[in-house]
């Protein structure tokens, strides 16, 4: 494994020992930057004394796709390379995300008459855009910057590539991210695609005298090679006690950049009198908690770096894996993470059953669903694919037959499978019946779907199961979903005062839709009642969750069962001016509880609830985690990664991320403490979730480096640029929703809640849900 080799080289060089980090199975994305210039310190390294045990936090060679390439003062964008997806948003709404081999060159394809690229501009004196490309049917192309026409180019259509340039108006070259749009008159067939406008090899953005030179090769999985005059720049959030380590040969210059500050040279090392290789061991601790761009420049000749990595202190021990026999995924519909004491110790909501169970579990504090409503979220949970891959994102969408659900995989492995589902969207009608021995959908079958009935059925199923086989059990309760109607004792925990207002789901099951649309306006007293009803449902549900967990214990199954507790989405109560769910990607809707009990691995919880991991993860990671814990192989075709290494105490070898979206109208990424919400290629917001968990202050205008960092990672993540190559996108499938199914969904408070988004006047996706 590349990561193990990186650590082995570091340990040999530095004389320290540490636990071998677990291999990463998740992709990591990219960032943009300021050109390398003066103010850098030349670095000729010397070997330090042996250090403490370390583990790799960021393997720079293995994650070369996250680096920016610079040649002198020009930013060089290799669009046929995985790093190019930093600028294509992975193809989401840009039509530039597909790559192909054309005439020996790996290129990006503009798969329509119009395509977009996100490019960084640095200063008015670096406004030349140089492009190596070829046309297909018509080589004439118009170039737009932020919707303004800035030039025209002519490219050959005879199969040859040509280098052309456009000089952008200096007044348009404001520092920051810009939308570069290319438009041709006609498309043609190329590389097996029927509609291609252009094939683009690379772009350079720099000064007017910038030489039209393409990007060089830059190394392999364990090594970086930087030609003279070139720079690699890596953006990342620096962890505590971080050090930069590598074996270095050649004249390396190091500098670091932060938002709002001048480029800062890093300390010099003493020159190696022999001119040979040396060891770089640089303390980055003073930058802890900041997003930086670390720049590695070949100052006067070629530089090679072996095993370059940002490292952090190793843990005392990494717990060994333990294979279990059974798996249980327990999903509570519409449950906000901040209503649970594991996540919010000061919450008023009482969930003693969950808190007691979680003392032997691990909670992911930045767990995120990949969509904001039930069907796509649950399809992701059970397939290990993103919503934009499995395509089950609209009201009438069906999980395609070609998507293998976890139930199918485990049944094929000989496990006894059962599902107890209280939401009508996760049903046979929408493709969720695949792979289950028993599949009970309470809504479709006309059964009472409160938690006490579901729990009783689950325990009965456990008693009737064949004991000579392992089992996979999926439990999907719905009590915190509208219509909220908890028992009086649970309501009165949170609102014991008399109430005669309009908030009464017994009279109007679609009440929340009326509030959302503005047809019903609630006063302060009504709002208190509404949230009390929701909180009461959570406390009611907790008793029955506890009965299932206690049932596992009484039957002697708990110590051989991995249990994942989660939710498909949250619920808004005016956090951003609305109520309910299915309308945004803010944290109240996409941050969900994700708590794992893996016997023998997560047993060291705490008296206040659970051990905690703050790395961003998602429902897309549940399927590979279950397979890992059961000792089964994880297919390369999954987009999620196993969380088993983190649960055991290891790190991934690059900063982890969580992606989310809403149909085709929103995309979001969480990395560390930061979150980027992308509405269109030209509209975005940036939030610091640690300082501003309510996402009230958009920092995009003042944190351009952080925006570039997250947007680059978003593009790499959407393109699966750091995953093993695989075809993960399926054709969308649809079904007609008949009157009976419609009535069943409306009884749950659904009122067209998940129609495909329309397009608003700004050209971006919009939805009334």
XYZ file of C-alpha atoms in Angstrom:
769
model
C 0.000 0.000 0.000
C 1.327 3.438 -0.930
C 0.491 4.859 2.465
C 2.326 2.137 4.355
C 5.375 2.644 2.105
C 5.274 6.393 2.777
C 5.268 5.842 6.515
C 7.974 3.195 6.288
C 10.258 5.607 4.426
C 9.585 8.354 6.965
C 10.298 6.047 9.869
C 13.558 4.897 8.294
C 14.641 8.470 7.652
C 13.640 9.856 11.026
C 14.366 6.952 13.291
C 10.909 7.104 14.876
C 8.314 4.416 15.150
C 4.558 4.688 14.905
C 1.460 2.706 14.211
C 0.844 1.901 10.582
C -2.031 4.099 9.424
C -5.000 2.494 7.781
C -5.259 2.788 4.011
C -7.627 5.434 2.759
C -10.567 4.333 0.663
C -12.029 7.780 0.137
C -11.200 10.414 -2.400
C -9.773 13.736 -1.527
C -10.060 16.905 -3.541
C -8.310 20.117 -4.462
C -7.548 23.819 -4.066
C -6.424 26.947 -5.924
C -3.711 29.491 -5.283
C -1.477 32.471 -5.469
C 1.582 32.220 -7.664
C 4.936 31.532 -6.110
C 7.123 34.564 -6.177
C 9.608 36.396 -4.053
C 9.600 36.102 -0.296
C 10.339 32.363 -0.231
C 13.250 30.947 1.699
C 15.612 28.490 0.019
C 15.699 25.229 1.923
C 18.684 22.882 2.086
C 17.652 20.312 4.697
C 19.607 18.634 7.446
C 18.581 15.520 9.327
C 16.978 16.151 12.725
C 17.411 13.963 15.734
C 14.942 11.056 15.971
C 11.421 12.212 16.788
C 8.358 10.808 18.461
C 6.144 8.175 16.805
C 4.018 9.664 14.044
C 1.217 8.805 11.679
C 0.494 10.289 8.260
C -2.145 13.032 8.173
C -1.674 14.124 4.540
C 0.322 12.065 2.035
C 1.337 14.696 -0.507
C 2.550 12.299 -3.201
C -0.451 9.996 -3.084
C -2.809 12.979 -3.190
C -1.053 14.904 -5.942
C -4.503 15.639 -7.407
C -5.044 18.081 -4.533
C -2.042 20.182 -5.496
C -2.043 23.333 -7.583
C 0.551 23.543 -10.358
C 2.437 26.760 -10.974
C 5.061 27.622 -13.574
C 6.640 30.929 -12.691
C 3.712 33.295 -12.169
C 1.241 31.212 -14.189
C -1.316 28.821 -12.805
C -1.273 25.659 -14.949
C -4.462 23.585 -15.139
C -4.069 20.075 -16.560
C -7.653 19.298 -17.498
C -6.979 15.717 -18.523
C -5.423 14.953 -15.136
C -7.486 14.202 -11.987
C -6.326 17.567 -10.607
C -8.248 19.265 -13.422
C -11.505 18.485 -11.627
C -10.636 21.226 -9.158
C -11.840 23.496 -11.971
C -14.751 21.497 -13.444
C -16.784 20.928 -10.247
C -16.561 17.296 -11.250
C -18.842 18.040 -14.215
C -21.747 19.194 -12.032
C -23.588 21.748 -14.162
C -20.365 22.592 -16.043
C -20.367 20.023 -18.915
C -16.572 19.799 -18.664
C -16.234 16.890 -16.254
C -15.712 14.037 -18.735
C -12.196 13.092 -19.747
C -10.940 10.920 -22.605
C -7.761 9.930 -24.410
C -7.656 11.822 -27.732
C -4.668 11.526 -30.050
C -2.484 10.369 -27.191
C -3.476 13.225 -24.875
C -5.727 12.931 -21.836
C -8.200 15.784 -22.258
C -11.403 17.236 -20.863
C -14.417 17.195 -23.162
C -16.916 20.018 -23.473
C -19.996 17.819 -23.892
C -22.364 20.440 -25.279
C -22.144 23.724 -27.129
C -21.453 25.488 -23.819
C -19.245 24.512 -20.877
C -17.865 26.130 -17.733
C -14.542 26.134 -15.904
C -13.855 27.712 -12.527
C -10.563 29.613 -12.757
C -8.661 31.625 -10.149
C -7.414 35.099 -11.055
C -4.664 36.714 -9.027
C -3.994 40.253 -10.293
C -4.636 42.572 -13.271
C -1.145 41.845 -14.645
C -1.860 38.095 -14.889
C -4.862 38.040 -17.186
C -3.802 35.938 -20.150
C -5.645 32.632 -20.553
C -3.731 30.237 -22.790
C -5.399 27.010 -23.907
C -4.297 23.938 -25.822
C -7.382 22.444 -27.433
C -9.051 21.295 -30.636
C -12.503 21.742 -32.104
C -14.786 18.962 -33.271
C -17.505 20.143 -35.671
C -16.773 23.880 -35.543
C -13.559 25.265 -34.049
C -14.840 28.781 -33.542
C -15.340 29.408 -29.824
C -16.505 32.428 -27.854
C -15.041 33.040 -24.401
C -16.972 34.620 -21.538
C -15.791 35.667 -18.093
C -18.601 35.900 -15.551
C -21.144 36.170 -18.403
C -19.281 38.988 -20.209
C -17.830 38.299 -23.653
C -14.041 38.660 -23.467
C -12.827 37.136 -26.715
C -13.047 34.627 -29.549
C -10.652 31.907 -30.660
C -10.383 29.596 -33.666
C -9.307 25.992 -33.133
C -8.569 23.311 -35.739
C -11.127 20.603 -36.503
C -8.758 18.392 -38.519
C -7.745 16.306 -35.510
C -4.752 18.414 -34.497
C -4.403 20.476 -31.313
C -3.551 24.174 -31.299
C -2.533 26.649 -28.614
C -4.568 29.877 -28.463
C -4.919 32.654 -25.940
C -7.344 35.337 -24.784
C -6.271 38.463 -22.912
C -8.909 39.245 -20.304
C -9.699 42.922 -19.640
C -7.576 43.993 -16.629
C -10.596 45.545 -14.936
C -12.275 42.108 -14.985
C -9.248 40.367 -13.422
C -10.214 40.854 -9.817
C -8.566 38.407 -7.397
C -10.736 35.402 -6.666
C -12.744 32.685 -8.383
C -14.315 33.340 -11.781
C -16.588 31.500 -14.188
C -14.904 30.981 -17.565
C -17.490 29.922 -20.142
C -16.697 28.506 -23.590
C -19.264 28.314 -26.367
C -19.110 26.763 -29.826
C -21.665 26.814 -32.620
C -21.923 23.053 -33.202
C -20.943 19.758 -31.635
C -19.780 16.501 -33.173
C -18.862 12.956 -32.226
C -15.542 12.314 -30.484
C -14.108 9.563 -28.285
C -17.393 7.659 -28.279
C -19.445 10.688 -27.210
C -22.095 11.928 -29.646
C -22.019 15.634 -28.670
C -18.613 17.189 -28.070
C -17.823 20.840 -28.682
C -14.137 20.987 -27.676
C -11.346 18.744 -26.412
C -9.170 20.752 -23.987
C -5.740 19.557 -22.926
C -4.602 22.307 -20.547
C -5.021 25.955 -19.548
C -2.552 28.492 -18.235
C -3.602 31.672 -16.440
C -0.731 34.143 -16.113
C 1.046 37.257 -17.441
C 1.057 38.360 -21.079
C 4.564 36.959 -21.670
C 3.677 33.566 -20.240
C 5.249 30.816 -22.395
C 2.685 28.312 -23.745
C 4.154 25.251 -22.028
C 2.126 22.274 -20.897
C 2.346 20.557 -17.501
C 5.187 18.092 -16.804
C 5.087 14.735 -15.050
C 5.385 15.282 -11.312
C 6.218 11.925 -9.742
C 4.539 8.752 -8.565
C 2.663 7.326 -5.570
C 5.601 7.750 -3.110
C 7.599 10.570 -4.670
C 7.247 14.094 -6.024
C 9.501 15.462 -8.762
C 9.300 19.223 -9.305
C 11.116 20.580 -12.396
C 13.115 23.784 -12.129
C 10.860 26.840 -12.047
C 7.747 24.863 -11.088
C 5.798 24.914 -7.846
C 3.357 22.541 -6.194
C 0.994 24.226 -3.745
C -1.091 22.192 -1.295
C -3.979 23.761 0.593
C -5.177 22.139 3.837
C -6.230 22.891 7.390
C -3.238 22.358 9.646
C -3.858 19.952 12.543
C -2.329 20.378 15.987
C 1.310 19.272 16.367
C 1.758 18.839 12.613
C 5.162 18.454 10.968
C 6.175 18.389 7.313
C 8.547 15.536 6.584
C 10.270 14.180 3.481
C 13.581 13.065 2.077
C 14.656 15.926 -0.202
C 17.180 16.192 -3.016
C 17.656 19.506 -4.783
C 17.117 23.239 -4.070
C 13.689 23.345 -2.430
C 12.106 26.667 -1.416
C 9.212 26.586 1.046
C 6.592 29.202 1.818
C 3.119 29.322 3.285
C 0.093 31.481 2.569
C -2.970 32.281 4.677
C -6.072 34.335 4.009
C -5.483 38.028 4.630
C -1.737 37.705 5.154
C 1.393 38.087 3.074
C 3.189 35.025 1.772
C 5.490 33.832 4.542
C 8.823 32.095 3.919
C 9.483 29.082 6.089
C 12.682 28.549 8.052
C 15.884 27.691 6.269
C 17.761 24.496 6.863
C 21.519 24.302 7.016
C 23.097 23.519 3.648
C 24.262 19.969 3.083
C 27.962 20.289 2.394
C 27.922 17.194 0.206
C 25.038 18.433 -1.910
C 23.218 15.144 -1.397
C 19.779 14.262 -0.085
C 18.637 15.528 3.280
C 15.701 15.097 5.590
C 13.029 17.748 5.885
C 11.398 17.861 9.312
C 9.546 21.151 9.718
C 7.256 22.097 12.601
C 3.899 23.483 11.357
C 2.311 23.666 14.790
C 2.041 27.455 14.884
C -0.416 27.292 11.967
C -2.712 24.792 13.706
C -6.400 25.367 12.972
C -5.737 27.567 9.932
C -6.291 26.851 6.254
C -2.945 27.364 4.563
C -1.426 26.868 1.150
C 1.932 25.141 1.499
C 4.126 25.883 -1.526
C 7.007 23.680 -2.618
C 9.155 25.388 -5.297
C 12.112 24.089 -7.257
C 14.235 27.199 -6.769
C 17.160 26.557 -9.133
C 17.016 23.021 -10.384
C 14.933 19.868 -10.187
C 13.745 18.851 -6.725
C 12.663 15.375 -5.670
C 10.855 14.581 -2.441
C 10.508 11.012 -1.251
C 7.602 10.148 1.058
C 6.503 13.802 1.476
C 3.813 13.984 4.152
C 2.296 16.084 6.881
C 2.459 13.939 10.006
C 0.986 14.145 13.499
C 1.725 12.258 16.728
C 0.690 8.618 16.643
C -1.991 7.372 19.053
C -1.019 5.154 21.959
C -2.400 2.190 20.032
C -4.650 1.342 17.122
C -7.251 -1.193 18.135
C -7.282 -4.407 16.123
C -10.295 -5.192 13.961
C -12.825 -7.713 15.218
C -15.050 -9.571 12.830
C -18.704 -9.804 13.880
C -21.443 -12.131 12.688
C -24.480 -9.830 12.495
C -25.302 -6.263 11.411
C -28.147 -3.905 12.331
C -28.771 -0.510 10.758
C -31.314 1.455 12.802
C -32.504 4.637 11.097
C -34.844 7.132 12.728
C -36.523 9.341 10.137
C -36.226 13.143 10.457
C -33.998 13.158 13.560
C -31.802 16.213 14.125
C -28.408 15.440 15.629
C -28.617 18.439 17.954
C -31.625 16.957 19.759
C -29.445 14.171 21.237
C -27.189 14.606 24.265
C -24.402 12.697 22.583
C -24.199 15.672 20.184
C -25.664 18.497 22.263
C -25.155 17.911 26.006
C -27.442 20.834 26.894
C -30.425 19.743 24.826
C -33.690 19.508 26.717
C -34.723 16.375 24.834
C -34.619 13.274 27.007
C -33.286 10.118 25.336
C -31.962 7.947 28.185
C -32.147 4.763 26.139
C -29.902 6.067 23.371
C -27.491 7.699 25.818
C -27.088 4.453 27.779
C -26.534 2.389 24.633
C -24.038 4.916 23.249
C -21.685 4.520 26.227
C -20.202 1.547 24.367
C -20.311 3.212 20.970
C -18.561 5.888 18.929
C -20.360 8.981 17.623
C -19.270 10.765 14.462
C -19.861 14.407 15.334
C -19.814 15.532 11.695
C -22.014 12.780 10.290
C -23.894 13.971 7.211
C -26.603 12.611 5.010
C -26.034 13.048 1.283
C -29.540 14.419 0.583
C -32.198 16.286 2.524
C -35.108 13.884 2.172
C -35.818 10.218 2.618
C -35.669 8.366 -0.688
C -32.243 9.461 -1.958
C -30.739 9.385 1.536
C -31.830 5.815 2.168
C -30.774 4.710 -1.302
C -27.309 6.110 -0.530
C -27.241 4.430 2.885
C -28.070 1.035 1.391
C -25.978 1.278 -1.809
C -22.769 3.113 -0.860
C -23.389 5.441 -3.838
C -24.061 9.168 -3.949
C -27.547 10.365 -4.956
C -26.243 11.738 -8.258
C -24.927 8.241 -8.989
C -27.904 6.050 -8.086
C -30.288 8.723 -9.465
C -33.185 8.011 -7.067
C -33.594 11.691 -6.231
C -37.108 12.700 -7.315
C -40.581 11.817 -6.132
C -41.192 9.317 -8.950
C -37.631 7.942 -9.105
C -36.867 4.265 -8.546
C -33.592 2.735 -7.362
C -32.282 1.265 -10.655
C -32.146 -2.526 -10.944
C -28.412 -2.353 -11.607
C -27.703 -0.795 -8.190
C -26.693 -3.500 -5.728
C -28.114 -2.827 -2.280
C -26.401 -3.956 0.907
C -29.248 -6.404 1.459
C -28.502 -8.101 -1.870
C -24.794 -8.353 -1.181
C -25.306 -9.813 2.304
C -28.045 -12.222 1.274
C -25.690 -13.529 -1.425
C -23.119 -14.042 1.340
C -25.579 -16.241 3.208
C -26.957 -13.800 5.784
C -30.605 -13.849 6.850
C -32.046 -10.432 5.903
C -35.009 -8.474 7.157
C -36.319 -4.911 6.849
C -38.988 -3.121 8.900
C -39.728 0.237 7.307
C -42.230 2.875 8.424
C -41.793 5.307 5.490
C -43.674 4.767 2.221
C -40.862 6.120 0.053
C -38.570 3.250 1.111
C -40.788 0.576 -0.390
C -41.222 -1.944 -3.175
C -42.778 0.819 -5.268
C -39.461 2.660 -5.428
C -36.997 -0.224 -5.798
C -36.091 -0.970 -2.172
C -37.423 -4.553 -2.078
C -34.167 -5.982 -3.482
C -32.373 -8.607 -1.415
C -34.657 -8.977 1.601
C -35.881 -12.266 3.022
C -38.611 -10.326 4.824
C -39.488 -6.796 3.730
C -42.242 -5.113 5.723
C -43.347 -1.618 4.773
C -45.929 -0.468 7.281
C -47.350 2.250 5.072
C -47.758 0.144 1.946
C -49.264 -2.707 3.964
C -51.638 -0.495 5.938
C -50.056 -1.354 9.292
C -49.695 0.958 12.281
C -46.224 2.425 11.992
C -45.461 3.867 15.437
C -42.193 2.735 17.027
C -43.811 0.371 19.531
C -45.306 -1.732 16.733
C -42.079 -1.741 14.732
C -40.024 -2.714 17.791
C -42.368 -5.591 18.637
C -42.117 -6.948 15.105
C -38.329 -6.669 15.125
C -38.028 -8.676 18.334
C -40.380 -11.310 16.973
C -38.237 -11.574 13.820
C -35.099 -12.007 15.928
C -36.739 -14.876 17.780
C -37.796 -16.605 14.548
C -34.512 -16.202 12.665
C -32.371 -19.213 11.757
C -29.638 -19.362 14.396
C -27.085 -21.069 12.163
C -26.680 -17.946 9.992
C -25.670 -14.387 10.547
C -28.313 -11.724 9.990
C -28.626 -8.248 8.508
C -31.503 -6.223 9.913
C -32.677 -2.804 8.731
C -35.052 -0.906 11.047
C -36.516 2.386 9.808
C -38.785 4.190 12.274
C -40.601 7.428 11.523
C -41.931 8.936 14.751
C -40.178 12.366 14.542
C -41.605 12.837 11.023
C -44.859 14.730 10.518
C -47.576 14.339 11.557
C -46.132 14.872 15.050
C -48.432 13.174 17.565
C -46.545 11.971 20.635
C -48.252 10.524 23.720
C -49.410 13.235 26.110
C -46.798 12.306 28.723
C -44.024 12.981 26.205
C -45.569 16.197 24.921
C -45.934 17.546 28.456
C -42.204 17.126 29.104
C -41.722 20.090 26.781
C -45.043 21.953 26.813
C -47.420 21.335 29.701
C -49.356 24.584 29.228
C -52.915 24.616 27.829
C -52.995 25.133 24.076
C -55.923 25.780 21.714
C -54.081 27.106 18.643
C -53.832 25.770 15.081
C -50.888 23.400 15.653
C -52.804 20.153 15.762
C -51.820 17.392 13.342
C -54.914 15.429 14.328
C -56.975 18.079 12.535
C -54.553 18.809 9.683
C -51.879 16.285 8.703
C -50.490 18.678 6.071
C -50.120 21.489 8.621
C -46.364 21.827 8.164
C -46.743 22.272 4.414
C -49.175 25.115 5.061
C -46.623 26.770 7.353
C -43.853 26.313 4.817
C -45.882 27.787 1.970
C -46.980 30.777 4.080
C -50.642 29.798 3.999
C -50.566 29.402 7.800
C -48.608 31.804 9.975
C -47.620 30.742 13.474
C -47.080 33.055 16.426
C -44.531 32.496 19.182
C -46.859 30.284 21.221
C -47.641 28.140 18.192
C -43.958 27.648 17.516
C -43.361 26.475 21.060
C -46.096 23.887 20.570
C -44.729 22.721 17.238
C -41.229 22.050 18.579
C -42.623 20.433 21.729
C -44.533 17.965 19.569
C -41.365 17.122 17.638
C -39.277 16.733 20.780
C -41.978 14.612 22.361
C -41.849 12.213 19.423
C -38.103 11.780 19.938
C -38.544 10.906 23.621
C -41.391 8.515 22.806
C -39.299 6.809 20.176
C -36.326 6.462 22.510
C -38.133 3.956 24.735
C -38.721 1.636 21.814
C -35.214 2.013 20.433
C -34.033 0.955 23.890
C -36.324 -2.087 23.810
C -34.672 -3.296 20.584
C -31.151 -2.782 21.962
C -32.118 -4.538 25.198
C -33.640 -7.307 23.074
C -30.262 -7.892 21.435
C -28.650 -8.129 24.876
C -31.247 -10.572 26.260
C -30.859 -12.836 23.247
C -27.077 -12.894 23.537
C -26.623 -11.121 20.186
C -25.275 -7.712 21.184
C -21.633 -8.761 21.459
C -21.619 -10.212 17.943
C -23.579 -7.445 16.164
C -22.368 -4.162 14.698
C -25.122 -1.556 15.150
C -25.243 1.696 13.185
C -27.740 4.270 14.477
C -28.477 7.182 12.163
C -31.143 9.334 10.450
C -31.980 10.061 6.843
C -32.153 13.839 7.383
C -33.015 16.438 9.994
C -35.833 18.964 10.344
C -35.829 22.745 10.181
C -37.577 24.979 12.701
C -36.954 28.445 11.232
C -33.145 28.027 11.376
C -33.030 29.581 7.904
C -36.554 30.901 7.602
C -38.496 27.725 6.895
C -39.756 24.499 8.456
C -39.694 20.816 7.601
C -37.168 19.325 5.204
C -36.464 18.794 1.524
C -35.432 22.347 0.643
C -31.784 23.150 1.500
C -28.405 21.706 2.466
C -27.944 23.609 5.723
C -26.854 21.675 8.794
C -30.298 21.388 10.385
C -31.229 19.165 7.434
C -28.057 17.289 6.499
C -26.138 16.874 9.780
C -27.449 13.643 11.269
C -26.571 11.345 14.138
C -24.197 8.584 13.089
C -23.296 6.349 16.015
C -21.610 2.964 15.682
C -21.355 0.200 18.249
C -18.820 -2.381 17.100
C -18.186 -4.863 19.929
C -14.536 -5.199 20.778
C -13.677 -1.989 18.937
C -15.899 0.841 20.261
C -16.387 -0.414 23.820
C -14.419 2.419 25.412
C -17.117 5.079 25.345
C -17.685 7.554 28.144
C -20.099 8.215 31.013
C -21.705 11.111 29.104
C -22.591 8.998 26.082
C -20.031 7.923 23.501
C -16.512 8.229 22.270
C -16.407 10.928 19.618
C -14.760 11.420 16.225
C -14.979 14.843 14.600
C -13.993 13.866 11.029
C -16.731 14.509 8.435
C -18.349 11.279 7.234
C -21.610 10.314 5.555
C -24.364 7.779 5.103
C -22.527 6.766 1.915
C -19.893 5.229 4.228
C -22.255 2.875 6.057
C -22.333 0.035 3.516
C -18.526 -0.359 3.258
C -18.250 -0.101 7.058
C -20.738 -2.946 7.534
C -18.926 -5.095 4.964
C -15.619 -4.392 6.695
C -16.919 -5.346 10.137
C -18.374 -8.585 8.738
C -15.010 -9.449 7.193
C -16.278 -9.148 3.615
C -14.529 -7.478 0.657
C -15.469 -3.903 -0.213
C -16.135 -3.434 -3.941
C -14.175 -0.709 -5.724
C -17.467 0.380 -7.280
C -18.678 1.910 -4.002
C -18.222 5.637 -3.471
C -18.199 5.441 0.312
C -15.225 4.370 2.391
C -15.119 2.118 5.417
C -15.135 3.957 8.734
C -13.505 0.947 10.406
C -10.000 2.499 10.403
C -11.271 5.632 12.181
C -13.230 3.533 14.664
C -10.028 1.668 15.445
C -8.113 4.919 16.019
C -6.337 5.345 12.671
C -6.311 8.304 10.285
C -6.999 8.509 6.596
C -4.020 9.731 4.591
C -5.622 13.022 3.559
C -8.132 15.348 5.224
C -11.525 13.584 4.946
C -14.634 15.209 3.531
C -18.394 14.776 3.351
C -20.442 15.672 0.262
C -24.150 16.429 0.023
C -26.628 17.724 -2.507
C -30.260 18.447 -3.240
C -31.356 16.979 -6.567
C -29.407 18.959 -9.178
C -29.802 22.349 -7.532
C -27.295 22.335 -4.645
C -23.982 20.765 -3.739
C -22.155 21.077 -0.425
C -18.899 19.897 1.105
C -17.704 19.765 4.706
C -13.965 19.566 5.407
C -12.702 20.075 8.941
C -14.527 23.046 10.428
C -15.462 24.572 7.059
C -18.449 24.089 4.788
C -18.970 25.307 1.226
C -22.473 25.474 -0.260
C -22.445 25.690 -4.054
C -25.659 26.830 -5.765
C -24.349 27.214 -9.338
C -20.823 27.343 -10.790
C -20.931 31.081 -10.053
C -22.745 31.183 -6.662
C -21.438 29.858 -3.366
C -21.341 30.442 0.404
C -18.655 29.546 2.959
C -19.287 28.854 6.649
C -17.114 28.119 9.664
C -19.177 25.470 11.469
C -17.084 25.638 14.640
C -17.523 29.390 15.114
C -20.922 29.637 13.407
C -22.824 26.337 13.697
C -26.043 28.065 12.653
C -24.534 29.091 9.276
C -25.515 32.723 9.614
C -22.337 34.430 8.339
C -21.082 33.852 4.800
C -17.269 34.145 4.840
C -16.668 33.640 1.122
C -15.727 37.249 0.405
C -13.058 37.359 3.121
C -11.674 33.801 2.856
C -10.734 33.293 -0.804
C -8.060 30.719 -0.016
C -10.550 28.656 1.979
C -13.094 28.929 -0.853
C -10.537 27.632 -3.342
C -9.565 24.813 -1.021
C -13.124 23.561 -0.540
C -14.218 24.151 -4.108
C -11.265 22.180 -5.403
C -12.095 19.341 -3.018
C -15.735 19.521 -4.075
C -14.755 19.078 -7.722
C -12.481 16.146 -6.930
C -15.144 14.558 -4.765
C -17.930 14.930 -7.321
C -15.652 13.474 -10.000
C -14.566 10.560 -7.751
C -11.075 11.595 -8.857
C -9.327 9.773 -6.009
C -11.440 6.637 -6.082
C -10.539 3.521 -8.086
C -11.836 3.931 -11.658
C -15.355 2.513 -11.976
C -18.669 3.270 -13.633
C -20.781 4.429 -10.700
C -23.533 6.361 -12.495
C -26.794 4.635 -13.402
C -29.610 5.554 -15.730
C -32.500 7.167 -13.887
C -35.600 4.983 -13.551
C -39.142 6.254 -12.974
C -42.504 4.908 -11.859
C -46.028 6.265 -11.976
C -47.386 7.051 -8.520
C -50.899 5.655 -8.402
C -53.756 7.060 -6.323
C -53.277 4.532 -3.518
C -49.568 5.269 -3.117
C -50.236 8.998 -3.321
C -52.825 8.757 -0.539
C -50.422 6.740 1.630
C -47.665 9.326 1.207
C -50.013 12.229 1.886
C -51.079 10.529 5.123
C -47.441 10.922 6.207
C -47.585 14.647 5.468
C -45.973 14.445 2.022
C -47.505 16.867 -0.444
C -45.331 16.751 -3.532
C -42.443 17.299 -1.176
C -39.857 15.938 -3.513
C -40.736 17.062 -6.987
C -37.843 17.682 -9.308
C -36.610 21.271 -8.888
C -37.565 23.883 -11.418
C -35.292 26.633 -12.666
C -35.576 30.123 -11.277
C -34.781 33.378 -13.034
C -31.133 33.201 -12.025
C -30.750 29.942 -13.908
C -30.293 27.794 -10.812
C -32.341 24.967 -9.419
C -35.197 25.976 -7.185
C -37.845 24.022 -5.353
C -40.763 24.770 -3.129
C -39.648 21.956 -0.816
